[in-house]
mmCIF file of C-alpha atoms and ligand atoms in Angstrom:
data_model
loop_
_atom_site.group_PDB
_atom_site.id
_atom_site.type_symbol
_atom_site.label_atom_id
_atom_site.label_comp_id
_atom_site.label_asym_id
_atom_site.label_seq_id
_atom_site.Cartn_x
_atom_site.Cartn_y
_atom_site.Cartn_z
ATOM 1 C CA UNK A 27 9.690 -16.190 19.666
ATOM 2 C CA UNK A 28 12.196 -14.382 22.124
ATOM 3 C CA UNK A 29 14.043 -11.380 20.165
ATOM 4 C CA UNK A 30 16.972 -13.724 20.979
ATOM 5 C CA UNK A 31 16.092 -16.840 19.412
ATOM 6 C CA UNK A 32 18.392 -17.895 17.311
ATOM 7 C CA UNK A 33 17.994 -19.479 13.774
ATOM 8 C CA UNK A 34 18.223 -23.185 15.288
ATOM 9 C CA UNK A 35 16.011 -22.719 18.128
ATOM 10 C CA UNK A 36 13.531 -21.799 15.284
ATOM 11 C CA UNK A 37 14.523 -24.165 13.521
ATOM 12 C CA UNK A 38 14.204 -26.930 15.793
ATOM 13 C CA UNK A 39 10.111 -25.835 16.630
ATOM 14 C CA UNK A 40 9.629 -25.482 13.063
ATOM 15 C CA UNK A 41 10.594 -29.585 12.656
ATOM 16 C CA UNK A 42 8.851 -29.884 15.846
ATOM 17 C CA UNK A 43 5.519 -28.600 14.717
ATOM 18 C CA UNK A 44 5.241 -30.594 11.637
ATOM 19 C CA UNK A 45 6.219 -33.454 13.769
ATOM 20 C CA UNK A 46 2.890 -32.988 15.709
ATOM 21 C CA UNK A 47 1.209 -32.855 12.564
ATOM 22 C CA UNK A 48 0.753 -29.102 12.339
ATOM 23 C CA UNK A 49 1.393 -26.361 9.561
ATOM 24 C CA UNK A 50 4.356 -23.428 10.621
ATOM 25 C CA UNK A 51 4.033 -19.901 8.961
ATOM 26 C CA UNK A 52 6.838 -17.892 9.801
ATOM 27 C CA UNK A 53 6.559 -14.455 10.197
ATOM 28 C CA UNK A 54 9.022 -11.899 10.244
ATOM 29 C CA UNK A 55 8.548 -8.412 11.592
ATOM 30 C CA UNK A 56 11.400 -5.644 12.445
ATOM 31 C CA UNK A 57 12.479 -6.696 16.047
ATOM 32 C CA UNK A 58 10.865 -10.405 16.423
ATOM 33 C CA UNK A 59 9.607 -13.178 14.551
ATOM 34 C CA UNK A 60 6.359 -14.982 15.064
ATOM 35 C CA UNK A 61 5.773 -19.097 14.041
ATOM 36 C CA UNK A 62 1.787 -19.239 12.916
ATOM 37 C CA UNK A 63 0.499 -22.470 14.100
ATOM 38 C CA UNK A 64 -2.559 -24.226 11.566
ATOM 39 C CA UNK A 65 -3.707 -27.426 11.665
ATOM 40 C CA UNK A 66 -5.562 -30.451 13.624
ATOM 41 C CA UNK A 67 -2.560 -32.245 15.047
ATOM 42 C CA UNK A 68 -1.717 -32.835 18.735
ATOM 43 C CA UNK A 69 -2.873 -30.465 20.497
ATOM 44 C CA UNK A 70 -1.764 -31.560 23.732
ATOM 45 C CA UNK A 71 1.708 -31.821 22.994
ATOM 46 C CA UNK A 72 1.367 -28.638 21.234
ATOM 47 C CA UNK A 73 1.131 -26.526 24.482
ATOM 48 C CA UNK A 74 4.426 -28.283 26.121
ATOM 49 C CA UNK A 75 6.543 -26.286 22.774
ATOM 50 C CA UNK A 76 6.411 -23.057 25.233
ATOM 51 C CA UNK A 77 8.954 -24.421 27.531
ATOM 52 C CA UNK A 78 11.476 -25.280 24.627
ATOM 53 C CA UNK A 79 14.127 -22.375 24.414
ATOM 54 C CA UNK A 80 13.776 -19.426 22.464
ATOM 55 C CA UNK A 81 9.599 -18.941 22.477
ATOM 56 C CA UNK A 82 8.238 -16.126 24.466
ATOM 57 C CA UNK A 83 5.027 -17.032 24.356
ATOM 58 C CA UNK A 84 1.927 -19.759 22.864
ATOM 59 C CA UNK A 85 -0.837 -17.701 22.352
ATOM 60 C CA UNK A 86 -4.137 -19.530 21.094
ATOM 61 C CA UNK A 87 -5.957 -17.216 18.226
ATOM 62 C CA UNK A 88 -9.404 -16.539 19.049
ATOM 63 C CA UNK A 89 -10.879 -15.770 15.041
ATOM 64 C CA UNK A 90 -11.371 -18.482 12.671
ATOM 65 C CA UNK A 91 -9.043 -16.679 10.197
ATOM 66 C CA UNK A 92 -5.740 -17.417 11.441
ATOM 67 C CA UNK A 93 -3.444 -16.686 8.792
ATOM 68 C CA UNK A 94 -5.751 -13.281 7.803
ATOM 69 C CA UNK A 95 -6.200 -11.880 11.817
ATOM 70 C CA UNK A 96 -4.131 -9.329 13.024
ATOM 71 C CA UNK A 97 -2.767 -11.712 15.737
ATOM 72 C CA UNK A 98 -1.134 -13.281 13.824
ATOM 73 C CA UNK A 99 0.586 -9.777 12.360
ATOM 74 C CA UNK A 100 0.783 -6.914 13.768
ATOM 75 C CA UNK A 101 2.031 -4.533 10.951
ATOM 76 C CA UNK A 102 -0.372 -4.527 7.884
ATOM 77 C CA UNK A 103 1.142 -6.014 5.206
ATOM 78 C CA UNK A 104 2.863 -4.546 2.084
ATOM 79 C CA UNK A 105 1.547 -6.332 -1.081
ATOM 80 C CA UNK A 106 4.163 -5.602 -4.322
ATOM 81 C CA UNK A 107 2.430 -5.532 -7.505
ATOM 82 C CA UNK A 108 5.495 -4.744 -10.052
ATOM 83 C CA UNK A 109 6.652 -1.974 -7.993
ATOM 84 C CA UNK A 110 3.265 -0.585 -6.660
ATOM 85 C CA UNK A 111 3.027 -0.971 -2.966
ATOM 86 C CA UNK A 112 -0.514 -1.931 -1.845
ATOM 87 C CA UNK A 113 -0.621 -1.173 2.032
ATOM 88 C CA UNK A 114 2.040 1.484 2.521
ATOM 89 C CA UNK A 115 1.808 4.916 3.505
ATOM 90 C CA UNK A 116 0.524 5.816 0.216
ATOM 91 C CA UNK A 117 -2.786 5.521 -0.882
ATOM 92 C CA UNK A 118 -3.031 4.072 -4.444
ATOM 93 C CA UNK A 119 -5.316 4.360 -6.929
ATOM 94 C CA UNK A 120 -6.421 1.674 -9.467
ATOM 95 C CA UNK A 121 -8.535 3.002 -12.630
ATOM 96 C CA UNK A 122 -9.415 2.103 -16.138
ATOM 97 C CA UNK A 123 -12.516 0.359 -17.534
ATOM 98 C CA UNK A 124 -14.674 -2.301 -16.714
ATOM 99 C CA UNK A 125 -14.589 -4.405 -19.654
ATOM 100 C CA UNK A 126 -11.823 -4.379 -22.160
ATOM 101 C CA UNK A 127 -13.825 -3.480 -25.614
ATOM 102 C CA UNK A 128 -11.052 -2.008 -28.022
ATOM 103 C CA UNK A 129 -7.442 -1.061 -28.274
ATOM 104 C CA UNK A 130 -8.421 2.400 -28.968
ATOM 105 C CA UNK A 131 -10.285 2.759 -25.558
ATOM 106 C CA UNK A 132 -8.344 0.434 -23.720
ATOM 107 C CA UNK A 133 -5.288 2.196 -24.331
ATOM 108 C CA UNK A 134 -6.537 5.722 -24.267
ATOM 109 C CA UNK A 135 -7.977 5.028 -20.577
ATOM 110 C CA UNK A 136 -4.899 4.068 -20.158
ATOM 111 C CA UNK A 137 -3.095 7.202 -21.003
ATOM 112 C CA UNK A 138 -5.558 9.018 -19.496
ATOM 113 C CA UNK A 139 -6.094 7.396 -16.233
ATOM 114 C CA UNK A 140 -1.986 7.663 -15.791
ATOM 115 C CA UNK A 141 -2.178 11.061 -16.587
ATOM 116 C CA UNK A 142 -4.133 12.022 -14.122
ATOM 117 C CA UNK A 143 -2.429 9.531 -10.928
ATOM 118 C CA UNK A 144 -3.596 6.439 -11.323
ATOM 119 C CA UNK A 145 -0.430 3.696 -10.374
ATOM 120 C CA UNK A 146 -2.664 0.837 -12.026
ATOM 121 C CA UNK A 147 -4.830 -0.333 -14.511
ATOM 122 C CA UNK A 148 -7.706 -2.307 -14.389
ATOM 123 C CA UNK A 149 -10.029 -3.848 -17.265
ATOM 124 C CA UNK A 150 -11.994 -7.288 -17.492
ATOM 125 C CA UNK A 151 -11.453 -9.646 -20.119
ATOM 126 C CA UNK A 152 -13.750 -12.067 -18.857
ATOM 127 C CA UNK A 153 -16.782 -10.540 -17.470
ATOM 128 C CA UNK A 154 -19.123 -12.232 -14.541
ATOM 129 C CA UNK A 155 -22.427 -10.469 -16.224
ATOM 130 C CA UNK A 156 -25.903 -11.395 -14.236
ATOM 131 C CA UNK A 157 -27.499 -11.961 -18.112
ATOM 132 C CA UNK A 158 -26.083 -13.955 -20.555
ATOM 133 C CA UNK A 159 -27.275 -12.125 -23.180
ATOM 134 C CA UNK A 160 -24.510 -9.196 -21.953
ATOM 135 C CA UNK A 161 -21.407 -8.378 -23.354
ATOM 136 C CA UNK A 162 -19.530 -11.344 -21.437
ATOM 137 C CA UNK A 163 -15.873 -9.988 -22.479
ATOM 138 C CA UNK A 164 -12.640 -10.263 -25.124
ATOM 139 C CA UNK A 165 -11.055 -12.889 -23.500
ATOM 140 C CA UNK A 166 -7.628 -13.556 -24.689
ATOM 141 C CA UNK A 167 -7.701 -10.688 -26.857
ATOM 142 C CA UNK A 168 -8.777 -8.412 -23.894
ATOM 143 C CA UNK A 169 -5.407 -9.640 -22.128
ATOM 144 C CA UNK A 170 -3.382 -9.188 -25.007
ATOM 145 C CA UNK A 171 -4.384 -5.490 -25.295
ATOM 146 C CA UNK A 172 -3.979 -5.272 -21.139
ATOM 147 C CA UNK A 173 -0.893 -6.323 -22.298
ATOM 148 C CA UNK A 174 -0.162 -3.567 -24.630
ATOM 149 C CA UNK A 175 -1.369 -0.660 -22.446
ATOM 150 C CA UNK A 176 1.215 -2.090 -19.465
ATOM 151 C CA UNK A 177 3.908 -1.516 -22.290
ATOM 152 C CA UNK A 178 2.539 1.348 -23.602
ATOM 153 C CA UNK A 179 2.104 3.469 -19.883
ATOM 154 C CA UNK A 180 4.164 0.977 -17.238
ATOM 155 C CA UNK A 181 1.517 0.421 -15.596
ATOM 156 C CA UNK A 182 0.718 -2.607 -13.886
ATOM 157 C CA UNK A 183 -2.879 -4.417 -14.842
ATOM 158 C CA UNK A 184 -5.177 -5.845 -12.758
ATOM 159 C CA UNK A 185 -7.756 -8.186 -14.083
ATOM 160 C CA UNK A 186 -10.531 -10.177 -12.735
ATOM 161 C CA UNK A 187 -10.300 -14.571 -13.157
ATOM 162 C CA UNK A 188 -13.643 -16.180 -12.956
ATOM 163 C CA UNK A 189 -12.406 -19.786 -13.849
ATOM 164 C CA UNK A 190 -10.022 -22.289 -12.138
ATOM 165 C CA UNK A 191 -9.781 -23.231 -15.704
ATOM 166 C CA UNK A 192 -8.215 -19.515 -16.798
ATOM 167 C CA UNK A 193 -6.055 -19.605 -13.895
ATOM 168 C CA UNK A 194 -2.601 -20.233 -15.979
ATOM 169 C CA UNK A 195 -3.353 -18.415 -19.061
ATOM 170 C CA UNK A 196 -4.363 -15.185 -17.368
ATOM 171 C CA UNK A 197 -1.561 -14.905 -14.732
ATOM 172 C CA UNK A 198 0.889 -15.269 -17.707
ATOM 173 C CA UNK A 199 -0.740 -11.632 -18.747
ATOM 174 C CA UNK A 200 -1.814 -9.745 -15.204
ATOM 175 C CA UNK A 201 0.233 -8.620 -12.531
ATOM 176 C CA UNK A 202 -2.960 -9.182 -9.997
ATOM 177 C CA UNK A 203 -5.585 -11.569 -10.113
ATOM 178 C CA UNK A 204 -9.188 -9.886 -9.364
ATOM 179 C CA UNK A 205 -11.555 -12.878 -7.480
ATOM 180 C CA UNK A 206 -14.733 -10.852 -8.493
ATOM 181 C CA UNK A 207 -17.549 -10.679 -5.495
ATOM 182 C CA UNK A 208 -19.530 -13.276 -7.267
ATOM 183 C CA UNK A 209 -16.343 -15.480 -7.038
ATOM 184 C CA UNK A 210 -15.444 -14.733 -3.481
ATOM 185 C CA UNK A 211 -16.503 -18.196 -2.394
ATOM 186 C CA UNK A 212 -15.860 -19.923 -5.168
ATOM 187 C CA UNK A 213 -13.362 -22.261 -3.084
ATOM 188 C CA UNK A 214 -11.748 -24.643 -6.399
ATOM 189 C CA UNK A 215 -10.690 -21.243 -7.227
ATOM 190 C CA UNK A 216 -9.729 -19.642 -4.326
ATOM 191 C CA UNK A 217 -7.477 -23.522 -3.880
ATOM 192 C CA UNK A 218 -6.700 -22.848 -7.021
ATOM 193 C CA UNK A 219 -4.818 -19.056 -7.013
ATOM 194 C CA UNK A 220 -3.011 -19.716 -3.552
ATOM 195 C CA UNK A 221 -0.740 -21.758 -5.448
ATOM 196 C CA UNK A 222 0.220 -18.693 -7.264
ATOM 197 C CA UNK A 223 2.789 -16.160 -6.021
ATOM 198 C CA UNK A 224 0.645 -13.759 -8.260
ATOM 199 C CA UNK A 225 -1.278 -10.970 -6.064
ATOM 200 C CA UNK A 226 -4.529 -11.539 -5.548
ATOM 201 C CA UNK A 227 -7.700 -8.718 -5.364
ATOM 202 C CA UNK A 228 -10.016 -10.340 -3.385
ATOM 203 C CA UNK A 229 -13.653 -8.772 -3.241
ATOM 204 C CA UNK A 230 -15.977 -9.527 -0.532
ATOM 205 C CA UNK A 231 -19.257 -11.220 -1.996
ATOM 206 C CA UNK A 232 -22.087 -8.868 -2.305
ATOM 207 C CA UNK A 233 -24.079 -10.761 0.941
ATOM 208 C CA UNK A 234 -21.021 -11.736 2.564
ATOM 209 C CA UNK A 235 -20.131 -11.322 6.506
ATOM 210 C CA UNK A 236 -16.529 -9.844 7.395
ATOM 211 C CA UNK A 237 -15.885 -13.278 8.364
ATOM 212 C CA UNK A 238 -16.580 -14.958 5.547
ATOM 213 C CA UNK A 239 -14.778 -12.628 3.414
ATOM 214 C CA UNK A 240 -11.818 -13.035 5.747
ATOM 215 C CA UNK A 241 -12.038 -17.073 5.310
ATOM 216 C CA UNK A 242 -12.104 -16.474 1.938
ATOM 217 C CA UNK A 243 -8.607 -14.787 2.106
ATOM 218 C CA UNK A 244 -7.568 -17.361 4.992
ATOM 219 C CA UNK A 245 -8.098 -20.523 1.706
ATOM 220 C CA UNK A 246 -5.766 -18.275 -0.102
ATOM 221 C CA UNK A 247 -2.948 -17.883 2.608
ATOM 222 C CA UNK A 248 -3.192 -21.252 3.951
ATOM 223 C CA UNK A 249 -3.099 -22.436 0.213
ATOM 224 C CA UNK A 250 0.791 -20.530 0.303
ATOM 225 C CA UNK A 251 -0.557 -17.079 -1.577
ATOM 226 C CA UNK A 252 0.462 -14.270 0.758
ATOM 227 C CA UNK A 253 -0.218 -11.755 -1.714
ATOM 228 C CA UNK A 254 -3.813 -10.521 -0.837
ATOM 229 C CA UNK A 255 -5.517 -7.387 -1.165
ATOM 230 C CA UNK A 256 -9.190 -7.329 0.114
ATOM 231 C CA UNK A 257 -11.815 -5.305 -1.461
ATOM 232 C CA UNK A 258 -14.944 -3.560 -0.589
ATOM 233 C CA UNK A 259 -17.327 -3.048 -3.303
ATOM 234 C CA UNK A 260 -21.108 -2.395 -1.813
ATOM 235 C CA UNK A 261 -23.341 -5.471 -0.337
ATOM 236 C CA UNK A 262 -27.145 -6.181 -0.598
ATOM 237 C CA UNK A 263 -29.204 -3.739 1.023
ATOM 238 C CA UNK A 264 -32.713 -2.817 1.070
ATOM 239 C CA UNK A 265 -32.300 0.725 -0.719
ATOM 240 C CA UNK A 266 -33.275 0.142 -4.582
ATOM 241 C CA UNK A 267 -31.442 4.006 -5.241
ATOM 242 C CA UNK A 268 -28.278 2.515 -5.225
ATOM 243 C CA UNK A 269 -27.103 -0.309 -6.877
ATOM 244 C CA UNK A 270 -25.462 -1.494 -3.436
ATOM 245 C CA UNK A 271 -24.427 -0.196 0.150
ATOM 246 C CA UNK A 272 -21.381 0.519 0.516
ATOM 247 C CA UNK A 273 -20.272 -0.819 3.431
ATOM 248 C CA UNK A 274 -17.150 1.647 4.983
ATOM 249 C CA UNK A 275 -17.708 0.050 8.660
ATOM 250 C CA UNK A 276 -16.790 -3.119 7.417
ATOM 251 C CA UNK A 277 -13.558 -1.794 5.636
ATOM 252 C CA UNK A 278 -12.784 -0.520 9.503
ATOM 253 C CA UNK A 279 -13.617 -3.080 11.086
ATOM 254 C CA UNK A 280 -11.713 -5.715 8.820
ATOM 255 C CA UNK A 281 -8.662 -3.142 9.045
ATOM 256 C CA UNK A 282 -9.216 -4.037 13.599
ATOM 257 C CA UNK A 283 -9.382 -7.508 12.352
ATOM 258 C CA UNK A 284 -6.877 -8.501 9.678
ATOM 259 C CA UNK A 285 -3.601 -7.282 8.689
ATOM 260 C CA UNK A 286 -4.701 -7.101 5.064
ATOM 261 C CA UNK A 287 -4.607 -4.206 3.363
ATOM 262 C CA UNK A 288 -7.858 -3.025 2.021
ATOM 263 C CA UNK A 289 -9.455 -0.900 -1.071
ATOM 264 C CA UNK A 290 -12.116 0.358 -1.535
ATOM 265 C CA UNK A 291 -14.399 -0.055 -5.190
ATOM 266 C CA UNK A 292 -16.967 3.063 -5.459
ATOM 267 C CA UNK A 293 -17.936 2.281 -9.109
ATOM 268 C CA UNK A 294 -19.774 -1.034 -7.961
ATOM 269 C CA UNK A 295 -20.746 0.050 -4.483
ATOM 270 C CA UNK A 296 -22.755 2.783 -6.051
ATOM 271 C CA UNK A 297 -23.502 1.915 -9.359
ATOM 272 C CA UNK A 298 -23.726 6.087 -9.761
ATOM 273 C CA UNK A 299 -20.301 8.200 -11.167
ATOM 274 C CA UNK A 300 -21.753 11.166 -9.361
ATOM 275 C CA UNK A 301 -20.953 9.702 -6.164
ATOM 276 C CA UNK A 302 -17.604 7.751 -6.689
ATOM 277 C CA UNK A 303 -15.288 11.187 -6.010
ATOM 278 C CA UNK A 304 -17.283 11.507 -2.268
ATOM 279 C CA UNK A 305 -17.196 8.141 -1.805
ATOM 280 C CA UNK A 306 -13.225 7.664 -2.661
ATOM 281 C CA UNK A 307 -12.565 10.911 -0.237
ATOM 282 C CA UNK A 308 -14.618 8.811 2.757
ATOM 283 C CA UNK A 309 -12.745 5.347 1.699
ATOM 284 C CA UNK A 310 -9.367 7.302 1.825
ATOM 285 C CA UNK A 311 -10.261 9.085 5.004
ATOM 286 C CA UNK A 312 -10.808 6.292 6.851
ATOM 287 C CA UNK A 313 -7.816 4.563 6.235
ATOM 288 C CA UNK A 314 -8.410 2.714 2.968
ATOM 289 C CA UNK A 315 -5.307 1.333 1.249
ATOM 290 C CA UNK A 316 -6.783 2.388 -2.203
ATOM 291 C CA UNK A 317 -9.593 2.755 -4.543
ATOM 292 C CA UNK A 318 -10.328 1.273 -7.411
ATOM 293 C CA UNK A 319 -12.688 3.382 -9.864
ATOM 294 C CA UNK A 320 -13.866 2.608 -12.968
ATOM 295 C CA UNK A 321 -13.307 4.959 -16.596
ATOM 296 C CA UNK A 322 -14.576 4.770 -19.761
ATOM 297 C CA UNK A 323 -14.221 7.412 -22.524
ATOM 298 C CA UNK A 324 -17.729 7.608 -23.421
ATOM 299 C CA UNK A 325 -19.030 6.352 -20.430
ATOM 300 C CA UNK A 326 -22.777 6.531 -22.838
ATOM 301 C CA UNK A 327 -21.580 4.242 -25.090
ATOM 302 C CA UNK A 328 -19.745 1.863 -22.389
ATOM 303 C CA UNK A 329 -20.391 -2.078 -23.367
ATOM 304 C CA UNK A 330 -20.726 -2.628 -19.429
ATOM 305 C CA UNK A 331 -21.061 -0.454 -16.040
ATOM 306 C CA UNK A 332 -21.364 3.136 -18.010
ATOM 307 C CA UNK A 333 -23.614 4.697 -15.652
ATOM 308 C CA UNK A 334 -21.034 4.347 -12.909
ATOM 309 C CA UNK A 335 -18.083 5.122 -14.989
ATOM 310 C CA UNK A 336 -16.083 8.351 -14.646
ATOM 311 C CA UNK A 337 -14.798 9.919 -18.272
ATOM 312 C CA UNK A 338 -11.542 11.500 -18.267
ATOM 313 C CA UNK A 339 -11.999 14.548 -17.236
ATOM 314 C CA UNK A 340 -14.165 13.157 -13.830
ATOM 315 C CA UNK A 341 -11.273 10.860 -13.374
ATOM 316 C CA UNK A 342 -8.892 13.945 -13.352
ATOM 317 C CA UNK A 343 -10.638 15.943 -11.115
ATOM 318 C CA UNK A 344 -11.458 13.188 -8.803
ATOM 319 C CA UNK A 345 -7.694 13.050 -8.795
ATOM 320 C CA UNK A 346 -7.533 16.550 -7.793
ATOM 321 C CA UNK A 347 -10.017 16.365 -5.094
ATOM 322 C CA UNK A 348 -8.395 13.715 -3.325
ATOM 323 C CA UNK A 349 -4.666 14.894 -3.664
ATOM 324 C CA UNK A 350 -5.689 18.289 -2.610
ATOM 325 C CA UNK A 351 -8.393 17.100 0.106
ATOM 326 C CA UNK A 352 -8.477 20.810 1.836
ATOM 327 C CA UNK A 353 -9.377 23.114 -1.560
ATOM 328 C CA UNK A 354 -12.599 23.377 -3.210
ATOM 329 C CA UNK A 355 -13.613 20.818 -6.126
ATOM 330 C CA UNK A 356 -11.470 21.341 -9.133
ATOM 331 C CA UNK A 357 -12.960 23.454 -11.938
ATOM 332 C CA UNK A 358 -12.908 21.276 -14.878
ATOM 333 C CA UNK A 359 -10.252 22.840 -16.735
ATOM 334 C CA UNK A 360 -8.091 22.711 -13.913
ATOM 335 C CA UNK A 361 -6.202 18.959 -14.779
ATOM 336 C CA UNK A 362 -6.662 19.070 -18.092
ATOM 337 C CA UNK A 363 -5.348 16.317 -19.692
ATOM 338 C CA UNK A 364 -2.238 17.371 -21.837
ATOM 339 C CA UNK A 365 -0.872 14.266 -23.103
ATOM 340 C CA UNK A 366 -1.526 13.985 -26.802
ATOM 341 C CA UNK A 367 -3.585 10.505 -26.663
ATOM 342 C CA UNK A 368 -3.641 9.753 -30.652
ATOM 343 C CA UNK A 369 -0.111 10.154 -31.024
ATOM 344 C CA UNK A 370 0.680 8.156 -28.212
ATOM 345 C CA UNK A 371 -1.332 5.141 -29.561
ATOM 346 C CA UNK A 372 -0.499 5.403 -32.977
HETATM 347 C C1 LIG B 406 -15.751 -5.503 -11.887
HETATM 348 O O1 LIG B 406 -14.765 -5.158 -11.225
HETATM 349 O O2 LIG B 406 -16.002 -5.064 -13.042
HETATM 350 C C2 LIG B 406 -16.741 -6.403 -11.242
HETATM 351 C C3 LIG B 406 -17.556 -7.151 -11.963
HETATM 352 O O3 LIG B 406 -16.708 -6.310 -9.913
HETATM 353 P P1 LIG B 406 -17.580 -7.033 -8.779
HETATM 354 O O4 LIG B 406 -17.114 -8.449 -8.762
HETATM 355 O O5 LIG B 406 -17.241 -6.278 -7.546
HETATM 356 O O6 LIG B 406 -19.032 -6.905 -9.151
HETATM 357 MN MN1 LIG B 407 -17.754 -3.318 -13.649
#
């Protein structure tokens, strides 16, 4: 639209595209406003809506992913999870454990993982394990303690949905919705969480393109969810080192494409805690909105993902190294943790 369009004139296309059997997403930025077009009406009649007053321009989007391309918005977007901007200026950093296993190390990891920067907590409840022999999560009781530690430290809790059918119950506990990579085109569920106004952590599927990762974020915007975050967390590879490739090119390249913001997940991408500081420095360097790292507090004795879990005092001085990017790596008494941790979860 023209900077001077005024409410009816936008109005009046809005009615007019629906009309033509089309879907509007409005789109406002600073100085102008952009109407998103979706939709298999008529297309014909479509094109004569650039001579009606008020647009500047119809401008046919080339990608597949309408709602998701950077066409469609300039700025990257600013996701709110209770407070924590995803996609600002700052970078942010998610931490806590992979599964949920106990109060006492939910809520230490917790303390700990605030203590040293983090802005969020993550921990699953239901876990997507490859045997099902595996610890396969708490469930409710997992969400109920997520709950806890979110009174307990403020912070908000991010926590991965594997089933259309846990939808409701677990976005009366989170504050963000994980779709796990397994999930990523699991499409009832993707239909399923855009009719949420809950944010939404999407991971890109472990042999999935940029594009299809990006059309799994377009089912949740076209679905009326705004509120996604993608996240890179290692594909397939040949290498059998590592327990995937984590793919940074594709976290710039979806950055060109969408107006998403993006994290990055070393724990998974890796499957090695000696590598997730180096690898959170390179996500943030490029641009990254975030990372998202797992922490245990006996990574040994973890019930899932210990060998790629930091303990508290790796969390801290990843902390250090990436807050301090231009000083040598952090001798390990440097952020000690001072917070007393069984007091505070007495
Ligand atoms: C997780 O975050 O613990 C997890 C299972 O992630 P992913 O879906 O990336 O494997
Ligand atoms: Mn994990």
């Amino acid at each position: 639209m023209l900077e001077s369009a005024t409410e009816s004139q936008i109005n009046y296309l809005i009615e007019k595209v629906k009309e033509l059997g089309f879907k509007p997403y409005t789109n406002y930025s600073s100085n102008s406003m952009t109407i998103a077009i979706t939709g298999n009406g008529n297309s014909d009649k479509l094109k004569t809506l650039s001579n009606e007053s008020g647009v500047n321009m119809l401008v046919p989007t080339t990608h597949p992913f309408k709602l998701a391309s950077r066409q469609n918005k300039l700025q990257t977007s600013v996701i709110d999870v209770r407070g924590v901007k995803i996609g600002g200026r700052e970078a942010v950093v998610i931490a806590g454990p992979c599964s949920v296993e106990s109060r006492e190390q939910l809520l230490e990891t917790a303390i700990a993982v605030k203590a040293a920067g983090a802005v969020m907590l993550r921990g699953g409840a239901y876990k997507p394990r490859t045997s099902p022999y595996d610890f396969q999560g708490l469930g409710i009781e997992a969400l109920e303690l997520l709950k806890e530690a979110r009174q307990l430290t403020g912070l908000p809790i991010v926590t991965e949905v594997m089933s259309e059918y846990d939808v409701e119950i677990m976005s009366e506990y989170a504050d963000m919705l994980q779709v796990g990579a397994r999930n990523m085109q699991n499409f009832a569920l993707l239909r399923r969480l855009a009719k949420l106004q809950t944010p939404i952590l999407l991971k890109r599927g472990p042999s999935a393109t940029i594009k299809e990762w990006l059309l799994a974020a377009e089912y949740l915007l076209a679905g009326g969810n705004e509120k996604v975050v993608l996240c890179e967390r290692g594909i397939k590879g040949f290498d059998t080192e590592l327990r995937n490739t984590l793919d940074l090119a594709a976290v710039a390249q979806a950055r060109e494409l969408s107006h998403l913001p993006i994290m990055v997940d070393p724990s998974h991408a890796t499957g090695k805690r000696s590598l997730v500081a180096s690898l959170s420095k390179a996500a943030l360097a490029l641009g990254a909105d975030g990372v998202l790292v797992e922490v245990h507090p006996c990574p040994e004795f973890a019930l899932s993902d210990g060998p790629q879990s930091l303990d508290f005092q790796g969390f801290a001085d990843m902390m250090y190294q990436l807050t301090e990017p231009n000083r040598p790596v952090a001798s390990p008494k440097t952020w000690m943790i001072e917070t007393n941790i069984a007091q505070a979860i007495a």
